[in-house]
Coordinates of C-alpha atoms and ligand atoms in Angstrom, one line a residue:
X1 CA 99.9 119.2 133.1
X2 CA 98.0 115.9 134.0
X3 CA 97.0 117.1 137.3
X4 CA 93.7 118.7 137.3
X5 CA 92.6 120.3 140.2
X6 CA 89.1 119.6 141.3
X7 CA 86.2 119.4 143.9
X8 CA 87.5 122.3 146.2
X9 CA 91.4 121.0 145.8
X10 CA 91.5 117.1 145.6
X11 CA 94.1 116.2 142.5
X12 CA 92.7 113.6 140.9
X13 CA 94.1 112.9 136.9
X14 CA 91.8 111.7 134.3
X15 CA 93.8 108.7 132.3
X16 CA 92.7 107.0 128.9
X17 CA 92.8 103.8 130.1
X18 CA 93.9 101.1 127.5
X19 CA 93.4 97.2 126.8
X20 CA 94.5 94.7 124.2
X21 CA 93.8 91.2 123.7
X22 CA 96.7 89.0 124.7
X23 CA 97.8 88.2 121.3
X24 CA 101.3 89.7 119.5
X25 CA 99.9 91.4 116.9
X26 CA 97.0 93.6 119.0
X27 CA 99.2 94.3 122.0
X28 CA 102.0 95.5 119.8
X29 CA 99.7 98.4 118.0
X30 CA 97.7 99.2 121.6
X31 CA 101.2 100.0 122.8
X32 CA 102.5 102.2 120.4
X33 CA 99.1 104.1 120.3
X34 CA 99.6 104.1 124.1
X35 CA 103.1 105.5 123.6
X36 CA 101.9 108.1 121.0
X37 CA 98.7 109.7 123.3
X38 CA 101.6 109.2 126.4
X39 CA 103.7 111.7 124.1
X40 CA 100.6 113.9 123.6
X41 CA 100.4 114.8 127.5
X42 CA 98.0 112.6 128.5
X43 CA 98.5 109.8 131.5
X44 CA 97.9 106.5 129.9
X45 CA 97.6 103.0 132.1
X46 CA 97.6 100.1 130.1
X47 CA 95.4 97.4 131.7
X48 CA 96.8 93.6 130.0
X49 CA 96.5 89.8 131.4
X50 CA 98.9 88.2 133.2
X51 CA 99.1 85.8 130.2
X52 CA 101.3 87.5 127.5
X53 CA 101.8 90.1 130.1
X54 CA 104.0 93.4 128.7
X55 CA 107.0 94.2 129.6
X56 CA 107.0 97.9 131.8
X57 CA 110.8 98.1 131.4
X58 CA 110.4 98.6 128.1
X59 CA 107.6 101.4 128.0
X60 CA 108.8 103.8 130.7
X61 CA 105.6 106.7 131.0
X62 CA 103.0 104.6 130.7
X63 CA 101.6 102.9 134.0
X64 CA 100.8 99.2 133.9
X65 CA 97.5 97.1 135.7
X66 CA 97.0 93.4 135.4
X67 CA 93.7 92.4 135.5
X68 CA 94.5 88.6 136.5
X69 CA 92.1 86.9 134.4
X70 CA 90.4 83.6 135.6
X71 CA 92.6 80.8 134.1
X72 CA 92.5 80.2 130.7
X73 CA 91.2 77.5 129.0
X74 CA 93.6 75.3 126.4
X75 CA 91.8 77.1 123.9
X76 CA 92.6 80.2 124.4
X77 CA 96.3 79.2 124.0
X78 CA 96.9 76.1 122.3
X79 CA 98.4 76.4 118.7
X80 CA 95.5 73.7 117.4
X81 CA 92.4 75.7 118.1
X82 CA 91.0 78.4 115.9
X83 CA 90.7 81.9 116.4
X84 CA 87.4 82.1 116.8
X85 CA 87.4 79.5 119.7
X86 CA 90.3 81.4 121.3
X87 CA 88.5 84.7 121.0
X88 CA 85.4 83.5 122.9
X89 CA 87.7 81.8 125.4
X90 CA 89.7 85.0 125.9
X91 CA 86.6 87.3 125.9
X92 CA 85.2 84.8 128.8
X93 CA 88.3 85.2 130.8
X94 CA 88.6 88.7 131.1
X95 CA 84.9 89.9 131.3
X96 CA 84.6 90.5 135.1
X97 CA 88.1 90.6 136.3
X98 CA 88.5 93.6 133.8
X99 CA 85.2 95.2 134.8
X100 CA 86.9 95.0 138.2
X101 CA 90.5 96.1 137.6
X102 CA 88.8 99.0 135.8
X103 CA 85.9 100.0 138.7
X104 CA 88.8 100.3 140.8
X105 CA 91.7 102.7 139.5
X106 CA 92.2 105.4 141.3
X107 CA 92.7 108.0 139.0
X108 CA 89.3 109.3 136.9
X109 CA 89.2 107.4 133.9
X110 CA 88.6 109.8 130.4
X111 CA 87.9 107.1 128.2
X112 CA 89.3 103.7 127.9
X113 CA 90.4 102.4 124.5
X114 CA 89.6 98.8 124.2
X115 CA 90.7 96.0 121.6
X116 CA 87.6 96.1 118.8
X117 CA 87.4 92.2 119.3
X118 CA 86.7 92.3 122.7
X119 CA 83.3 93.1 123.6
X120 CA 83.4 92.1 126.9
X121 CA 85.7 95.1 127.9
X122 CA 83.5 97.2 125.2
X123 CA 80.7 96.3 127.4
X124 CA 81.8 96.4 130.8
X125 CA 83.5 100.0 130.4
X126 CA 79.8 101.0 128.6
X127 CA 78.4 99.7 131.7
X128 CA 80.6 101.3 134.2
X129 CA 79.7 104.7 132.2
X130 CA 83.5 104.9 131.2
X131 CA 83.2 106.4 127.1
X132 CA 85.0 103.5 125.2
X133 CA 87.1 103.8 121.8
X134 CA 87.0 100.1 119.4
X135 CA 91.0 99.8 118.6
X136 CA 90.4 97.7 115.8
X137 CA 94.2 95.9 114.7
X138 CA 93.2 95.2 111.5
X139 CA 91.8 96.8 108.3
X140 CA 88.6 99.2 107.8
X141 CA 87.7 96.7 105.1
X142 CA 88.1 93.7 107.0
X143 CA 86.0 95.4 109.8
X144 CA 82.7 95.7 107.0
X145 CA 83.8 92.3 106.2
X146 CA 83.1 91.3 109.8
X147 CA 79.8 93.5 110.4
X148 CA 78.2 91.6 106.9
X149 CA 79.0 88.2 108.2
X150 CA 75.0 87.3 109.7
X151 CA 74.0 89.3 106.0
X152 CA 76.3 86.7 104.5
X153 CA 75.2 83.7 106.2
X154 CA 71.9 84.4 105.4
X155 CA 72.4 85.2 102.0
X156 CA 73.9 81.7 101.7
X157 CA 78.1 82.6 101.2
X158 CA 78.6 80.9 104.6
X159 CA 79.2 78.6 105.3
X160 CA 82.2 78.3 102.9
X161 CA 82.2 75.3 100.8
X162 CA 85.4 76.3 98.7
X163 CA 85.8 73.0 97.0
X164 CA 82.1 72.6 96.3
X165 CA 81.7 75.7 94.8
X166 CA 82.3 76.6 91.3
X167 CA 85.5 78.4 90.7
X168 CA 82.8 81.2 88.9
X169 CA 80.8 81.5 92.1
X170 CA 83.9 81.6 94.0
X171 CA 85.5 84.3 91.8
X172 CA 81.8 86.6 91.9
X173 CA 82.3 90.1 93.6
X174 CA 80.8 89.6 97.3
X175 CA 77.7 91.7 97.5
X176 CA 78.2 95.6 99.4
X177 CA 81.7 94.2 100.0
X178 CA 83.6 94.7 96.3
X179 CA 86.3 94.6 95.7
X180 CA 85.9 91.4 97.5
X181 CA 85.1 88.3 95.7
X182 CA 83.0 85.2 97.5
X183 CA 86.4 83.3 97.8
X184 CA 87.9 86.0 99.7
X185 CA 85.7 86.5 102.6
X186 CA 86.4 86.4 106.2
X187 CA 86.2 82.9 107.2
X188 CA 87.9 80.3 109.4
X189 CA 87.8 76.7 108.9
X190 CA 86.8 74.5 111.3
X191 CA 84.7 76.9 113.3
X192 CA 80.6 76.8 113.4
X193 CA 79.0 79.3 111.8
X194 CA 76.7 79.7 113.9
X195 CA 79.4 80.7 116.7
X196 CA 80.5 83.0 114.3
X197 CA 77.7 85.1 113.6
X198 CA 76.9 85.3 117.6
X199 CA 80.4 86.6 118.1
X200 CA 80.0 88.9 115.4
X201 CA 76.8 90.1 117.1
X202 CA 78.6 90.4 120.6
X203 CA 80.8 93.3 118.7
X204 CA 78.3 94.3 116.8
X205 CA 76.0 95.2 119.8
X206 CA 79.0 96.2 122.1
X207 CA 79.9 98.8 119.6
X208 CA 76.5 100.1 119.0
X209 CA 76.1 99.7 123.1
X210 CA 78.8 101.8 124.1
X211 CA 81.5 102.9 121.5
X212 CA 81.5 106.4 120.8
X213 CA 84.4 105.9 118.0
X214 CA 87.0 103.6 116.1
X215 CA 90.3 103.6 116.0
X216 CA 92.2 102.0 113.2
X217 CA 95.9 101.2 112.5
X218 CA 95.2 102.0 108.8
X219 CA 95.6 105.2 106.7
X220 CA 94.0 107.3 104.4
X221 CA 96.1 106.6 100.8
X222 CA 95.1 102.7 101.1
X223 CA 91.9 103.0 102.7
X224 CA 90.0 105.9 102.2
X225 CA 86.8 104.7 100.6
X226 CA 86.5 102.0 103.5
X227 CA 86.9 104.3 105.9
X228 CA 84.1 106.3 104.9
X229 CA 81.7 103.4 104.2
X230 CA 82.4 102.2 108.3
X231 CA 81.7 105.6 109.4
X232 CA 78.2 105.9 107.3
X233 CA 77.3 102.4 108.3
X234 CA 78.2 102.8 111.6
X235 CA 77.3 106.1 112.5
X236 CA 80.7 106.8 114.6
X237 CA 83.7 108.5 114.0
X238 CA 86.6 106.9 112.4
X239 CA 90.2 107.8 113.5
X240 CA 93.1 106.2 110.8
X241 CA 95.8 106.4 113.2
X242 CA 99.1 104.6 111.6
X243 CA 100.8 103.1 110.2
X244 CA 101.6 103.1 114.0
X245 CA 104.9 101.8 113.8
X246 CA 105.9 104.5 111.5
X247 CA 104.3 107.1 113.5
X248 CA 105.6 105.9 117.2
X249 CA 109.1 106.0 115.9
X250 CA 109.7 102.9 118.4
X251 CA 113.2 101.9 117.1
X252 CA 112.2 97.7 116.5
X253 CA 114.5 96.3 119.4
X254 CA 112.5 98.4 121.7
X255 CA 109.6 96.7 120.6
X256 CA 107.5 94.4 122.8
X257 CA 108.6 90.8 121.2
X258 CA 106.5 87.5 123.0
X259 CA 109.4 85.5 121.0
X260 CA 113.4 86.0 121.5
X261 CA 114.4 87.0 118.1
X262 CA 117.3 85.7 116.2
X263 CA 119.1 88.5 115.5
X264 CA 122.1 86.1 113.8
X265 CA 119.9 86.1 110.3
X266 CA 120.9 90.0 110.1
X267 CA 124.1 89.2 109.7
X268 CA 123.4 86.2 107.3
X269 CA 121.2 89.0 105.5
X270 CA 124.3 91.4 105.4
X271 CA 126.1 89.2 103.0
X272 CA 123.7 89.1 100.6
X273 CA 123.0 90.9 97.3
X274 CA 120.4 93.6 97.6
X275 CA 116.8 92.1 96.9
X276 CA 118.5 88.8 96.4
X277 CA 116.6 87.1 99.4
X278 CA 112.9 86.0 99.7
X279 CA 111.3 86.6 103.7
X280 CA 109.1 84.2 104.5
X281 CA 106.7 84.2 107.6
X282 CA 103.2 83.1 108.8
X283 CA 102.5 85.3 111.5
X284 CA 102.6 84.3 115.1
X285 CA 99.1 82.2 115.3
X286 CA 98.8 80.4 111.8
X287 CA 99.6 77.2 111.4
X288 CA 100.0 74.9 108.2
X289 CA 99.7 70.8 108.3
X290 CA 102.6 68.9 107.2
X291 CA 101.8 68.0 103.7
X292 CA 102.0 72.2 102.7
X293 CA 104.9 72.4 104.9
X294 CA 106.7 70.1 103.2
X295 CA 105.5 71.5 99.6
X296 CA 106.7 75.1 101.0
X297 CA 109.8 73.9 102.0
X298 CA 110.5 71.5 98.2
X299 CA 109.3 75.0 96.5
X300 CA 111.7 77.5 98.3
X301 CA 114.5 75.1 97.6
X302 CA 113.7 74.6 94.2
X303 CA 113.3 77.8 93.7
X304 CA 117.0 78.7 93.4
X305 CA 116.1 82.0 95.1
X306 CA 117.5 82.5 98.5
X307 CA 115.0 82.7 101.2
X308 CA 115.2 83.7 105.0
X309 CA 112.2 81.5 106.8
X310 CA 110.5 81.7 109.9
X311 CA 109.6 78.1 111.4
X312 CA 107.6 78.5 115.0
X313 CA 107.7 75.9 116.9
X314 CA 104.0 74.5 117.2
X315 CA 104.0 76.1 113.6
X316 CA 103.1 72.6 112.3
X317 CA 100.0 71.0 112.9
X318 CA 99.8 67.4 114.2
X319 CA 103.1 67.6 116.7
X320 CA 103.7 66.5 119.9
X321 CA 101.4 68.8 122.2
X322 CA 103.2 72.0 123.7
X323 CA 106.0 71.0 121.5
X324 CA 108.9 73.5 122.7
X325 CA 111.1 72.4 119.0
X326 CA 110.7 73.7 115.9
X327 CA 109.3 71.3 113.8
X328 CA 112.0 68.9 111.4
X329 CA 112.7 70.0 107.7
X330 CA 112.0 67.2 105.2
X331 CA 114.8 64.8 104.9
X332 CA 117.0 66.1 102.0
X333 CA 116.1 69.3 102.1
X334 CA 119.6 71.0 103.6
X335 CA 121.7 69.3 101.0
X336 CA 119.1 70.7 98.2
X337 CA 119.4 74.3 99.9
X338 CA 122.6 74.6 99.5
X339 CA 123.4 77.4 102.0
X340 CA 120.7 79.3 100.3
X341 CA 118.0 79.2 103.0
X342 CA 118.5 80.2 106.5
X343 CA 115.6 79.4 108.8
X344 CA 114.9 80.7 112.1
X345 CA 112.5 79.9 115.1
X346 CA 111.4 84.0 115.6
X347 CA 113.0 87.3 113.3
X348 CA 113.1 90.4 113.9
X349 CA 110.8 90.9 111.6
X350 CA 110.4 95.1 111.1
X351 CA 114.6 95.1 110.5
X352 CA 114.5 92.2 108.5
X353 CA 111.9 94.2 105.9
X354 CA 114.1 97.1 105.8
X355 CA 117.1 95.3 104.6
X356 CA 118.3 96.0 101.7
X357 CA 118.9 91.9 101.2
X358 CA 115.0 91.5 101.5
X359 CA 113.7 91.2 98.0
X360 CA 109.9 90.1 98.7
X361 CA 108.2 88.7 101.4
X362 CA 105.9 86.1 101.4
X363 CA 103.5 86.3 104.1
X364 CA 99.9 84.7 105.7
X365 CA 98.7 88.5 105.7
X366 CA 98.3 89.6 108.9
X367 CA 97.8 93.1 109.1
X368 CA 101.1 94.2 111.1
X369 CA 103.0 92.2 108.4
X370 CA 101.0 94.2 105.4
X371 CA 101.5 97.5 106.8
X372 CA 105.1 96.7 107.6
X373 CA 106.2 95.5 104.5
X374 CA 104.6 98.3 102.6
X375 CA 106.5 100.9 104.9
X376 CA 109.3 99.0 103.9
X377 CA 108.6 99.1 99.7
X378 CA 108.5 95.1 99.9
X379 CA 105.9 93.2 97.2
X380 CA 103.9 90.2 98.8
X381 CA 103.6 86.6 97.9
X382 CA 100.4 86.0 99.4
X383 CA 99.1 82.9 101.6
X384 CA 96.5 83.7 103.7
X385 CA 95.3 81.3 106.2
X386 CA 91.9 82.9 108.1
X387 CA 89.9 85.6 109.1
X388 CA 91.0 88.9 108.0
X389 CA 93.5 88.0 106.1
X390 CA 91.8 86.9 102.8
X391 CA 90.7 90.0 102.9
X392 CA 93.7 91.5 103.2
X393 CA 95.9 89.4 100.6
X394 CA 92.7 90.5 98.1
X395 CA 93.9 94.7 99.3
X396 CA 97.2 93.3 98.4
X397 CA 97.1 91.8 95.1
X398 CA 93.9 93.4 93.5
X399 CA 93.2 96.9 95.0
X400 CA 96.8 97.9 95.6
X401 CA 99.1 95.6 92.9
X402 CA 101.6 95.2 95.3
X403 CA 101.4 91.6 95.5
X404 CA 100.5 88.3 93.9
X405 CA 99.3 84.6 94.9
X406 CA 101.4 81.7 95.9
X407 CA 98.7 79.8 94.1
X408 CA 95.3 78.3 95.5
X409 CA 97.3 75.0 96.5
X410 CA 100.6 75.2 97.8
X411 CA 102.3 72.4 95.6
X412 CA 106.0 72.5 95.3
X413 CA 106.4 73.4 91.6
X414 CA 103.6 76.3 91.8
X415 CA 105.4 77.5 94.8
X416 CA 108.8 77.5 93.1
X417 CA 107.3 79.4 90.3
X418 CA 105.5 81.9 92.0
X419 CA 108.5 82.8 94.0
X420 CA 110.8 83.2 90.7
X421 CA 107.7 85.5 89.3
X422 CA 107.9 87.5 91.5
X423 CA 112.2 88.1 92.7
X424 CA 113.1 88.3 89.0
X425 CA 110.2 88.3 86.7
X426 CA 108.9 91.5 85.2
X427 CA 105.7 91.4 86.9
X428 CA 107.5 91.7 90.2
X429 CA 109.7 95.0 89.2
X430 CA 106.5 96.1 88.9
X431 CA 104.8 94.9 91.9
X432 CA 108.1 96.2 93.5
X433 CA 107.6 99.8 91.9
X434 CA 104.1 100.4 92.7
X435 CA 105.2 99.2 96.7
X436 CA 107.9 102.0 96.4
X437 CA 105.0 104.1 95.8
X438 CA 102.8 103.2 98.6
X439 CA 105.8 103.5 100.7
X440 CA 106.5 107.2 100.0
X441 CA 102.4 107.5 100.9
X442 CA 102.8 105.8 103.7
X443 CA 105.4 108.1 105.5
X444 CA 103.5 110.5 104.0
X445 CA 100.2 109.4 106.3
X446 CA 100.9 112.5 109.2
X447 CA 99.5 112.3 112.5
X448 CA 96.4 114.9 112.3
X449 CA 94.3 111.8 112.6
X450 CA 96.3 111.7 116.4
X451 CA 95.9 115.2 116.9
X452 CA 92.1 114.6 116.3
X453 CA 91.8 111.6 117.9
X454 CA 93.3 113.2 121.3
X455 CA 91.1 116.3 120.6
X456 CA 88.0 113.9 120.9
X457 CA 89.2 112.1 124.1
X458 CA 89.1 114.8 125.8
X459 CA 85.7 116.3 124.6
X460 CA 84.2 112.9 125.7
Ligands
UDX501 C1 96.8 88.3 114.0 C2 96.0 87.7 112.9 O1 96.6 86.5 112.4 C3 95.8 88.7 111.8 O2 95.0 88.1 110.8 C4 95.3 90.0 112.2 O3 95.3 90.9 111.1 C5 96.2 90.5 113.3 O4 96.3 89.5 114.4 P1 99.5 87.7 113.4 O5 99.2 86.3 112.9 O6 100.2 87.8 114.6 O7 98.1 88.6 113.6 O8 100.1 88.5 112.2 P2 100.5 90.0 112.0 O9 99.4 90.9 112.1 O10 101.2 90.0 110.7 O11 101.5 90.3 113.2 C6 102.7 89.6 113.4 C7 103.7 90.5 114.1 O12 104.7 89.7 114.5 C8 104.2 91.5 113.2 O13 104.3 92.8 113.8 C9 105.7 91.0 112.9 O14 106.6 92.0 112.7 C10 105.9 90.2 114.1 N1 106.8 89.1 113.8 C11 106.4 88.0 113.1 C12 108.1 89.1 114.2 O15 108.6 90.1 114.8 N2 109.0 88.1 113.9 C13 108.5 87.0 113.3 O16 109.3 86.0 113.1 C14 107.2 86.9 112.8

């Protein structure tokens, strides 16, 4: 039971306390970890700003605390600023209401499991004496990445002058960090490096402050050699929980969704030929300007393949400010689609990949969207936009062959031809073969690294 009896008869429980950054793609993995140690017998609360707050109604057995963080700043929420600005902002926000929040549960807290980019709950759990887990949302190898970036600024690869740089200095392997190349190195455009490198340091010490282990939503057949290398370098344990959509067994309309999604393109999907239709999506935060908006849109069209397409509103750069509409399609462009292309404002993504319709997916590379479209068999046109994601489309294309480029600029014609590669050229049976492959791996991946993982929480 979950009721310990201590100190001459008072109950008090110890809970693993958990907390993810506000954003859709951390807060979806925290919960289904949450869901999966819930399942293993331990009491889990789940400690989450108001902003983005979960829904309880949807995770009955876990217990849920806001923290009420001071307000945010625009930053931290607006669809124009970067991710590193909204990461700062965020981390400011919650650093001493969730020091607070977590002083004062009731119930003894066995360790607390907090998002790997936050190291202001890393470091007020650490002070507090609370042992703290990193839950890092996105790859082992994008982690490294991350921990090399001072190394990398002062080696001189940052900051990253892509069109100043020859295309054979762009294409060199990136030292320590292979199979990375130069050009695909964490990096977000826009953003001082200099910021950068000091919130790289704020994990960086926050971890080496007062993590005693990480916890990744990555597995061992598409990872193992990175997870070793962060364990060496980092002198912690590693625990490759996931994929942890696969393992939590949450059916998808379960799932925590920030969006309503359009559940109508299922339907459009079901009268489709199998792997007829391309699935295209950028994520939740990237956005594109208008210009490779358009030049996405001309492609897809002239592509002649059909193509399901997510359009967030704000998805656009250069709207109207808290824009609430999606943004307009080029004039001309539904008389050239000819009932081919069906666009929606938010799908339900995870059902969407395992449709039989879905013949590829071209995606920004988030990690949620990698691991669920390799559970799903599904090669990748790749487009990443920043941060971990170059690192991630490289995984994709290079280390895995599961994918391929869109092309370096998104120009209409490119597009058009990368897309036809890849739903009916020979090189995309392939890519579509060796994604089969990973997907049998993948629900292979068993959840010893859970059974572990729980086994440490409660030696901590
Ligand atoms: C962010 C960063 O962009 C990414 O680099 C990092 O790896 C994780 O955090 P995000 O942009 O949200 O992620 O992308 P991703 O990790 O792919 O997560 C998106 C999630 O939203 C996926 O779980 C996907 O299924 C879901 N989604 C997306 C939908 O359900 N419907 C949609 O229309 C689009």
């Amino acid at each position: 039971g979950e009721e310990q009896l201590r100190d001459g008869g008072l109950h008090r429980r110890r809970v693993v306390v958990l907390f993810s950054l506000p954003f859709h793609g951390h807060l979806n993995p925290t919960l289904k970890l949450a869901a999966l140690l819930r399942a293993r017998g331990l009491a889990v609360t789940v400690l989450h700003t108001d902003f983005n707050a979960p829904d309880p109604a949807r995770h009955p057995g876990l217990a849920f605390v806001p923290i009420h963080e001071t307000p945010l700043q625009d930053t931290a929420v607006s669809p124009d600023s970067d991710i590193l600005a909204k990461l700062l902002a965020l981390n400011a926000a919650i650093a001493a209401p969730f020091r607070q929040a977590l002083a004062s549960l009731q119930d003894a807290v066995a360790c607390a499991v907090v998002d790997g980019q936050c190291y202001a709950a890393m470091d007020a759990a650490g002070e507090l004496g609370v042992p703290v887990l990193a839950l890092r949302t996105d790859s082992a190898a994008a982690l490294r990445n991350m921990l090399a970036i001072p190394r990398l600024r002062d080696a001189g690869y940052l900051p990253f002058k892509g069109k100043q740089t020859k295309k054979e200095q762009l294409d060199e392997p990136a030292p320590g960090l292979e199979p990375l190349r130069v050009r695909d190195l964490i990096r977000v455009d826009g953003c001082d490096t200099d910021e950068l490198c000091g919130f790289v340091t704020s994990v960086a010490d926050a971890v080496r402050a007062s993590v005693s282990g990480i916890v990744f939503n990555t597995f061992e057949a598409i990872e193992a050699p990175e997870l070793a290398k962060i364990q060496r370098e980092l002198s912690l344990p590693a625990f490759a929980v996931g994929p942890l959509h696969l393992l939590s067994q949450t059916p998808p309309p379960a799932e925590q969704s920030l969006h309503a999604p359009d559940r109508g393109c299922l339907a459009w999907l079901d009268a489709r030929t199998p792997r007829s239709v391309l699935y295209v999506s950028l994520g939740s935060l990237a956005c594109v300007n208008r210009a490779v908006f358009e030049e996405m849109a001309w492609g897809l069209a002239g592509s002649g393949v059909p193509f399901l397409w997510v359009v967030r509103p704000g998805m656009v750069t250069g709207g109207a400010a808290g824009e609430e509409a999606p943004p307009p399609l080029p004039d001309g462009l539904e008389e050239k689609m000819r009932g081919r292309g069906k666009i929606v404002t938010w799908a339900p993504q995870r059902e969407v990949l395992a449709h039989d319709a879905i013949g590829a997916f071209w995606t920004h590379c988030g990690w949620n969207s990698i691991l669920e479209s390799i559970c799903e068999g599904v090669p990748m046109l790749v487009q990443p936009c920043f941060a971990d994601q170059m690192v991630n489309a490289r995984y994709v294309t290079h280390e895995w062959g599961v994918g391929m480029e869109v092309g370096e600029v998104i120009e209409r014609e490119r597009v058009a031809k990368a897309v036809t590669k890849l739903m009916v050229g020979e090189d995309g049976a392939w890519m579509r073969e060796r994604a089969r492959r990973l997907q049998v791996q993948a629900s292979a991946a068993t959840s010893l690294a859970l059974d572990s993982l729980v086994q440490y929480i409660l030696s901590l």
